[in-house]
Short mmCIF file of C-alpha atoms and ligand atoms in Angstrom, two decimals:
data_model
loop_
_atom_site.label_atom_id
_atom_site.label_comp_id
_atom_site.label_asym_id
_atom_site.label_seq_id
_atom_site.Cartn_x
_atom_site.Cartn_y
_atom_site.Cartn_z
CA MET A 261 0.00 0.00 0.00
CA LYS A 262 2.85 2.36 0.98
CA ARG A 263 4.61 1.70 -2.36
CA LEU A 264 1.38 2.48 -4.23
CA LEU A 265 1.05 5.78 -2.36
CA VAL A 266 4.68 6.69 -3.19
CA LEU A 267 4.14 5.85 -6.88
CA ALA A 268 0.89 7.86 -6.95
CA ALA A 269 2.66 10.85 -5.38
CA ALA A 270 5.49 10.61 -7.94
CA ALA A 271 3.03 10.39 -10.83
CA THR A 272 1.10 13.39 -9.48
CA ALA A 273 4.32 15.39 -9.15
CA LEU A 274 5.36 14.52 -12.72
CA PHE A 275 1.89 15.43 -14.01
CA ALA A 276 1.99 18.77 -12.15
CA ASN A 277 5.48 19.42 -13.51
CA ALA A 278 4.21 18.79 -17.05
CA GLN A 279 1.60 21.53 -16.57
CA THR A 280 4.20 24.15 -15.64
CA TYR A 281 7.13 22.90 -17.79
CA PRO A 282 9.73 24.21 -18.36
CA GLY A 283 9.38 26.44 -15.31
CA SER A 284 12.44 28.21 -13.92
CA LYS A 285 14.62 25.08 -13.48
CA PRO A 286 17.35 24.78 -16.17
CA ILE A 287 17.11 22.04 -18.79
CA SER A 288 20.48 20.27 -18.84
CA ILE A 289 21.70 18.80 -22.12
CA VAL A 290 24.27 16.21 -21.02
CA VAL A 291 27.21 15.92 -23.44
CA PRO A 292 28.93 12.59 -22.71
CA PHE A 293 32.33 13.96 -23.78
CA ALA A 294 34.73 16.69 -22.65
CA ALA A 295 34.06 20.35 -23.43
CA GLY A 296 35.53 21.74 -26.63
CA GLY A 297 34.83 18.70 -28.82
CA PRO A 298 32.33 18.18 -31.66
CA THR A 299 29.48 16.83 -29.50
CA ASP A 300 29.91 19.77 -27.14
CA ARG A 301 29.88 22.17 -30.10
CA VAL A 302 26.64 20.74 -31.51
CA ALA A 303 25.05 20.80 -28.04
CA ARG A 304 25.92 24.45 -27.37
CA ASP A 305 24.63 25.60 -30.76
CA LEU A 306 21.49 23.45 -30.32
CA ALA A 307 20.89 24.77 -26.78
CA GLU A 308 20.91 28.33 -28.12
CA ALA A 309 18.41 27.46 -30.85
CA MET A 310 16.14 25.52 -28.44
CA ARG A 311 16.16 28.40 -25.95
CA LYS A 312 14.59 30.54 -28.69
CA ALA A 313 12.11 27.79 -29.59
CA LEU A 314 10.81 27.08 -26.05
CA PRO A 315 9.79 30.37 -24.38
CA GLY A 316 11.00 30.70 -20.80
CA SER A 317 13.40 27.79 -21.10
CA ASN A 318 16.98 27.85 -19.92
CA PHE A 319 18.95 25.12 -21.74
CA VAL A 320 22.43 24.51 -20.33
CA VAL A 321 25.17 22.07 -21.40
CA GLU A 322 26.69 19.66 -18.89
CA ASN A 323 29.84 17.65 -19.82
CA VAL A 324 29.98 14.17 -18.28
CA ASN A 325 32.75 12.30 -20.08
CA GLY A 326 34.34 8.86 -19.94
CA ALA A 327 34.06 5.33 -21.36
CA GLY A 328 33.23 6.42 -24.90
CA GLY A 329 30.21 8.45 -23.81
CA THR A 330 28.54 5.65 -21.81
CA ILE A 331 29.08 7.35 -18.43
CA GLY A 332 27.10 10.41 -19.52
CA ALA A 333 24.45 8.24 -21.19
CA THR A 334 24.08 6.23 -17.97
CA LYS A 335 23.59 9.43 -15.96
CA VAL A 336 20.66 10.44 -18.20
CA ALA A 337 19.15 6.95 -18.30
CA LYS A 338 18.95 7.05 -14.50
CA ALA A 339 17.92 10.72 -14.17
CA SER A 340 14.48 11.87 -13.02
CA PRO A 341 12.10 11.79 -16.04
CA ASP A 342 11.00 15.42 -15.47
CA GLY A 343 12.23 16.96 -18.72
CA HIS A 344 15.17 18.73 -17.08
CA THR A 345 17.90 16.22 -18.02
CA LEU A 346 18.43 15.39 -21.70
CA LEU A 347 21.22 13.58 -23.57
CA LEU A 348 22.87 14.59 -26.83
CA PHE A 349 24.64 11.47 -28.07
CA HIS A 350 25.96 10.43 -31.46
CA ILE A 351 26.69 7.15 -33.23
CA GLY A 352 28.07 5.93 -29.90
CA MET A 353 24.47 5.15 -28.87
CA ALA A 354 24.61 2.40 -31.52
CA SER A 355 28.29 1.37 -31.39
CA THR A 356 28.77 0.95 -27.63
CA PRO A 357 26.37 -2.04 -27.23
CA ALA A 358 28.82 -4.07 -29.37
CA LEU A 359 31.84 -2.89 -27.35
CA TYR A 360 30.65 -2.88 -23.72
CA ARG A 361 29.24 -6.12 -22.34
CA LYS A 362 28.16 -4.38 -19.12
CA LEU A 363 26.32 -1.25 -20.32
CA GLN A 364 24.34 0.23 -17.40
CA TYR A 365 21.37 0.96 -19.68
CA LYS A 366 19.44 -0.49 -22.60
CA PRO A 367 19.63 1.98 -25.55
CA LEU A 368 16.22 1.12 -26.97
CA GLU A 369 14.36 0.76 -23.65
CA ASP A 370 15.77 3.28 -21.16
CA PHE A 371 15.33 6.46 -23.20
CA GLU A 372 12.58 8.50 -24.80
CA TYR A 373 13.67 9.37 -28.37
CA LEU A 374 13.22 13.09 -29.14
CA GLY A 375 14.60 13.12 -32.68
CA LEU A 376 17.77 13.09 -34.78
CA VAL A 377 19.70 16.38 -35.07
CA ASN A 378 22.36 16.24 -37.76
CA GLU A 379 24.79 14.16 -39.83
CA VAL A 380 28.53 14.90 -39.72
CA PRO A 381 31.33 13.61 -41.96
CA MET A 382 34.72 12.68 -40.51
CA THR A 383 38.23 13.59 -41.59
CA LEU A 384 41.50 11.68 -41.27
CA ILE A 385 44.01 14.19 -39.89
CA GLY A 386 47.62 14.22 -38.69
CA LYS A 387 49.90 16.36 -36.56
CA PRO A 388 51.48 19.30 -38.40
CA GLN A 389 54.96 17.71 -38.32
CA LEU A 390 53.79 14.52 -40.05
CA PRO A 391 56.01 14.05 -43.19
CA ALA A 392 53.06 13.47 -45.60
CA ASN A 393 50.92 15.81 -47.66
CA THR A 394 48.66 13.43 -49.62
CA TYR A 395 46.63 10.44 -48.50
CA ARG A 396 48.97 8.12 -50.44
CA ASP A 397 52.05 9.56 -48.65
CA PHE A 398 50.14 9.29 -45.37
CA GLU A 399 49.20 5.61 -45.79
CA ASN A 400 52.74 4.74 -46.94
CA TYR A 401 54.16 6.54 -43.89
CA ILE A 402 51.85 4.53 -41.60
CA ARG A 403 53.01 1.27 -43.16
CA ALA A 404 56.70 2.29 -43.04
CA ASN A 405 56.42 3.15 -39.32
CA SER A 406 54.37 0.17 -38.10
CA GLY A 407 54.34 -0.02 -34.31
CA LYS A 408 55.87 3.46 -33.86
CA LEU A 409 52.80 5.72 -34.25
CA ASN A 410 49.78 6.51 -32.10
CA ILE A 411 46.18 7.37 -32.96
CA ALA A 412 44.00 9.41 -30.60
CA HIS A 413 40.29 8.86 -29.90
CA ALA A 414 37.58 9.70 -27.36
CA GLY A 415 37.22 6.29 -25.73
CA LEU A 416 35.98 2.85 -26.80
CA GLY A 417 32.84 3.23 -28.91
CA SER A 418 33.35 6.92 -29.60
CA ALA A 419 33.04 8.16 -33.18
CA SER A 420 36.78 8.73 -33.42
CA HIS A 421 37.48 5.24 -32.04
CA LEU A 422 34.98 3.63 -34.43
CA CYS A 423 36.43 5.51 -37.40
CA GLY A 424 40.01 4.63 -36.47
CA LEU A 425 39.07 0.99 -35.98
CA MET A 426 37.30 0.78 -39.36
CA TRP A 427 40.11 2.59 -41.17
CA GLN A 428 42.92 0.53 -39.58
CA SER A 429 40.98 -2.63 -40.47
CA ALA A 430 40.41 -1.45 -44.05
CA ILE A 431 44.14 -0.85 -44.61
CA ASN A 432 44.99 -3.96 -42.58
CA ALA A 433 47.04 -1.94 -40.06
CA LYS A 434 45.19 -2.97 -36.90
CA GLU A 435 48.36 -3.71 -34.97
CA ALA A 436 50.37 -0.88 -36.51
CA MET A 437 49.43 1.87 -34.06
CA THR A 438 48.97 2.49 -30.35
CA THR A 439 45.56 3.97 -29.49
CA ILE A 440 45.49 6.89 -27.03
CA PRO A 441 42.09 7.57 -25.40
CA PHE A 442 40.97 11.04 -24.25
CA GLY A 443 37.79 12.34 -22.54
CA GLY A 444 36.78 13.78 -25.91
CA THR A 445 38.29 14.89 -29.19
CA GLY A 446 38.49 18.43 -27.85
CA PRO A 447 41.47 17.52 -25.61
CA ALA A 448 42.64 14.99 -28.23
CA MET A 449 42.81 17.78 -30.81
CA ASN A 450 44.98 19.89 -28.48
CA ALA A 451 47.40 16.95 -28.19
CA LEU A 452 47.44 16.49 -31.98
CA VAL A 453 48.06 20.19 -32.67
CA GLY A 454 50.84 20.04 -30.10
CA GLY A 455 52.39 17.00 -31.75
CA GLN A 456 51.88 14.73 -28.71
CA VAL A 457 49.86 12.27 -30.82
CA ASP A 458 50.37 11.43 -34.50
CA LEU A 459 46.89 11.13 -36.05
CA MET A 460 43.17 10.96 -35.46
CA CYS A 461 39.87 10.50 -37.25
CA ASP A 462 37.48 13.25 -36.12
CA GLN A 463 34.28 15.00 -37.10
CA THR A 464 34.40 18.01 -39.40
CA THR A 465 32.68 20.07 -36.70
CA ASN A 466 35.97 19.85 -34.80
CA THR A 467 38.52 19.66 -37.58
CA THR A 468 37.42 22.26 -40.17
CA GLY A 469 38.75 25.24 -38.23
CA GLN A 470 42.05 23.50 -37.40
CA ILE A 471 42.59 22.43 -41.02
CA GLU A 472 41.81 25.93 -42.28
CA ALA A 473 44.28 27.41 -39.76
CA GLY A 474 46.99 24.95 -40.81
CA ARG A 475 47.28 23.56 -37.28
CA VAL A 476 46.70 19.97 -38.50
CA LYS A 477 47.12 18.18 -41.83
CA ALA A 478 44.05 16.61 -43.49
CA PHE A 479 44.30 13.60 -45.78
CA ALA A 480 40.81 12.27 -46.57
CA VAL A 481 37.12 12.33 -45.66
CA THR A 482 35.18 9.25 -44.55
CA THR A 483 31.99 9.79 -46.58
CA ALA A 484 31.45 7.68 -49.70
CA LYS A 485 31.89 10.75 -51.91
CA PRO A 486 34.09 13.85 -51.43
CA LEU A 487 32.46 16.90 -49.80
CA SER A 488 32.43 18.76 -53.12
CA LYS A 489 30.10 21.52 -51.88
CA HIS A 490 32.28 22.54 -48.92
CA LYS A 491 34.67 25.43 -49.65
CA LEU A 492 37.55 23.85 -47.71
CA LEU A 493 36.82 20.12 -47.42
CA LYS A 494 36.19 19.71 -51.17
CA ASP A 495 39.97 19.57 -51.63
CA TYR A 496 40.28 16.18 -49.89
CA PRO A 497 39.53 12.76 -51.43
CA SER A 498 37.14 10.24 -49.92
CA LEU A 499 38.70 7.04 -48.59
CA GLN A 500 36.69 5.18 -51.22
CA GLU A 501 38.46 7.19 -53.91
CA MET A 502 41.73 6.13 -52.28
CA GLY A 503 40.84 2.49 -52.81
CA LEU A 504 39.13 1.60 -49.50
CA LYS A 505 36.15 -0.19 -51.09
CA GLY A 506 32.79 0.57 -49.48
CA PHE A 507 34.24 2.83 -46.77
CA ASP A 508 31.38 5.14 -45.84
CA LEU A 509 31.10 6.59 -42.34
CA THR A 510 28.91 9.54 -41.33
CA ILE A 511 28.33 10.43 -37.69
CA TRP A 512 24.85 11.42 -36.49
CA HIS A 513 23.59 13.07 -33.29
CA GLY A 514 20.26 12.46 -31.55
CA LEU A 515 18.48 13.95 -28.53
CA TYR A 516 17.09 11.78 -25.72
CA ALA A 517 15.21 12.03 -22.42
CA PRO A 518 14.93 9.44 -19.63
CA LYS A 519 12.22 6.77 -20.10
CA GLY A 520 8.96 7.80 -18.42
CA THR A 521 9.19 11.52 -19.18
CA PRO A 522 5.54 12.72 -19.41
CA PRO A 523 4.17 12.76 -23.00
CA ALA A 524 3.18 16.44 -22.69
CA ILE A 525 6.81 17.34 -21.97
CA LEU A 526 8.11 15.08 -24.77
CA THR A 527 5.79 16.85 -27.20
CA GLN A 528 7.02 20.27 -26.09
CA LEU A 529 10.66 19.16 -26.45
CA ASN A 530 10.13 17.56 -29.86
CA THR A 531 8.30 20.68 -31.09
CA ALA A 532 11.14 22.88 -29.81
CA LEU A 533 13.72 20.59 -31.44
CA LYS A 534 11.94 20.77 -34.81
CA ALA A 535 11.86 24.58 -34.58
CA ALA A 536 15.54 24.70 -33.55
CA LEU A 537 16.54 22.59 -36.56
CA LYS A 538 14.83 25.19 -38.78
CA ASP A 539 16.67 28.06 -37.07
CA ALA A 540 18.68 29.84 -39.81
CA ASP A 541 21.58 30.64 -37.47
CA PHE A 542 21.87 27.01 -36.29
CA ILE A 543 21.77 25.70 -39.87
CA LYS A 544 24.39 28.22 -40.99
CA LYS A 545 26.74 27.25 -38.15
CA GLN A 546 26.33 23.54 -38.96
CA ASP A 547 26.82 24.09 -42.73
CA GLY A 548 30.04 25.99 -42.07
CA LEU A 549 31.38 22.99 -40.15
CA GLY A 550 30.46 20.46 -42.85
CA ALA A 551 27.46 19.12 -40.92
CA VAL A 552 23.94 18.63 -42.35
CA VAL A 553 20.90 19.35 -40.19
CA VAL A 554 18.20 16.66 -40.61
CA THR A 555 14.66 17.48 -41.77
CA ASP A 556 11.30 16.91 -40.08
CA ASN A 557 10.55 13.29 -40.94
CA ARG A 558 13.83 12.22 -39.31
CA VAL A 559 13.10 14.29 -36.22
CA GLU A 560 10.00 12.18 -35.47
CA PRO A 561 10.68 10.08 -32.30
CA ALA A 562 9.55 6.83 -33.92
CA ALA A 563 11.79 7.40 -36.96
CA HIS A 564 14.70 8.33 -34.67
CA LYS A 565 14.29 5.14 -32.62
CA ALA A 566 13.93 2.94 -35.72
CA PHE A 567 17.09 4.51 -37.17
CA VAL A 568 19.13 3.82 -34.01
CA ALA A 569 17.84 0.22 -33.86
CA GLY A 570 19.00 -0.22 -37.46
CA GLN A 571 22.39 1.30 -36.68
CA ILE A 572 22.90 -1.03 -33.68
CA ALA A 573 22.23 -4.03 -35.95
CA LYS A 574 24.46 -2.61 -38.74
CA LEU A 575 27.45 -1.74 -36.54
CA LYS A 576 27.64 -4.96 -34.51
CA PRO A 577 29.19 -7.11 -37.30
CA VAL A 578 31.35 -4.18 -38.47
CA ILE A 579 32.83 -3.76 -34.99
CA GLU A 580 33.21 -7.51 -34.43
CA ALA A 581 35.05 -7.81 -37.76
CA ALA A 582 37.27 -4.78 -37.09
CA GLY A 583 37.89 -4.55 -33.46
CA LYS A 584 38.65 -5.70 -29.95
CA PHE A 585 36.16 -5.94 -27.13
CA ALA A 586 36.07 -4.15 -23.83
CA ASP A 587 33.97 -4.88 -20.75
C1 LIG B 1211 33.92 11.20 -30.63
O1 LIG B 1211 35.02 10.90 -31.09
O2 LIG B 1211 33.04 10.41 -30.28
C2 LIG B 1211 33.60 12.64 -30.43
O3 LIG B 1211 34.44 13.44 -31.19
C3 LIG B 1211 33.77 12.90 -28.97
C4 LIG B 1211 33.61 14.36 -28.65
O4 LIG B 1211 32.58 14.95 -29.03
O5 LIG B 1211 34.54 14.88 -28.02
#
């Protein structure tokens, strides 16, 4: 009887909260990687656009990094379903189930799906001192220095880890490099620019500015075709053009709330997300970084969830063929 009373009180509180949402309490968008990286960048630009779309709201970004993004995702899965804790996560939502046998959450059961946000190509980049200027030189240098080089990433299951794994497998250089994990590719980029690590595969949202400034060297993009419409990135070949048959990797970001968030709040958040993705300033910022904002039908929760389920199924054999496992 006591448990029923507690549940009834909780349900009443959630219902009342839905009537006054968002209220004065901030809405935290948890970024499961360190500040200064591509996920953080998307979250901060999205928070600004969603603030405009949901009157009276105060969206803030909270960085909770570690374990390829699964620590931050766990925090949101276990958060109160009151609409004040959201998760912005990328392809890691679909890659980590194949890499972590002890995930503290079930991706398809422990979250409410609010919609996809964008798609982002990746770039293969090297430290400025690397003695290579074309992808061919770069791959030959990797082969000539087997066992002597290191590749940075943002933890097992992160986009940079997944890309590095797939690329090393495609060129059959899985044992050729040491992998160096960071809390995100923000800090990893600082190490690369400083020459402390040799190479990395990272999202254009984080690499475009560094490439343009000459602080890193770029060698290829991971999309099936070159980014011919981008003023800077059009100059780099796709890995497929460089002979890596079928190599096609694009990162995507989605927005999530804890399971059990009241439907009235989910509707408000999805409506605000759709408006934010139509915000001219947000789209312009994303375009400039090589990212593509998704359109309405992909922002529908059901379509978002079906997409992630498909990605989980697609990535499992890819990861098993390419990589190592971690508990
Ligand atoms: C990744 O490699 O998963 C991301 O770049 C991590 C980040 O946003 O820092």
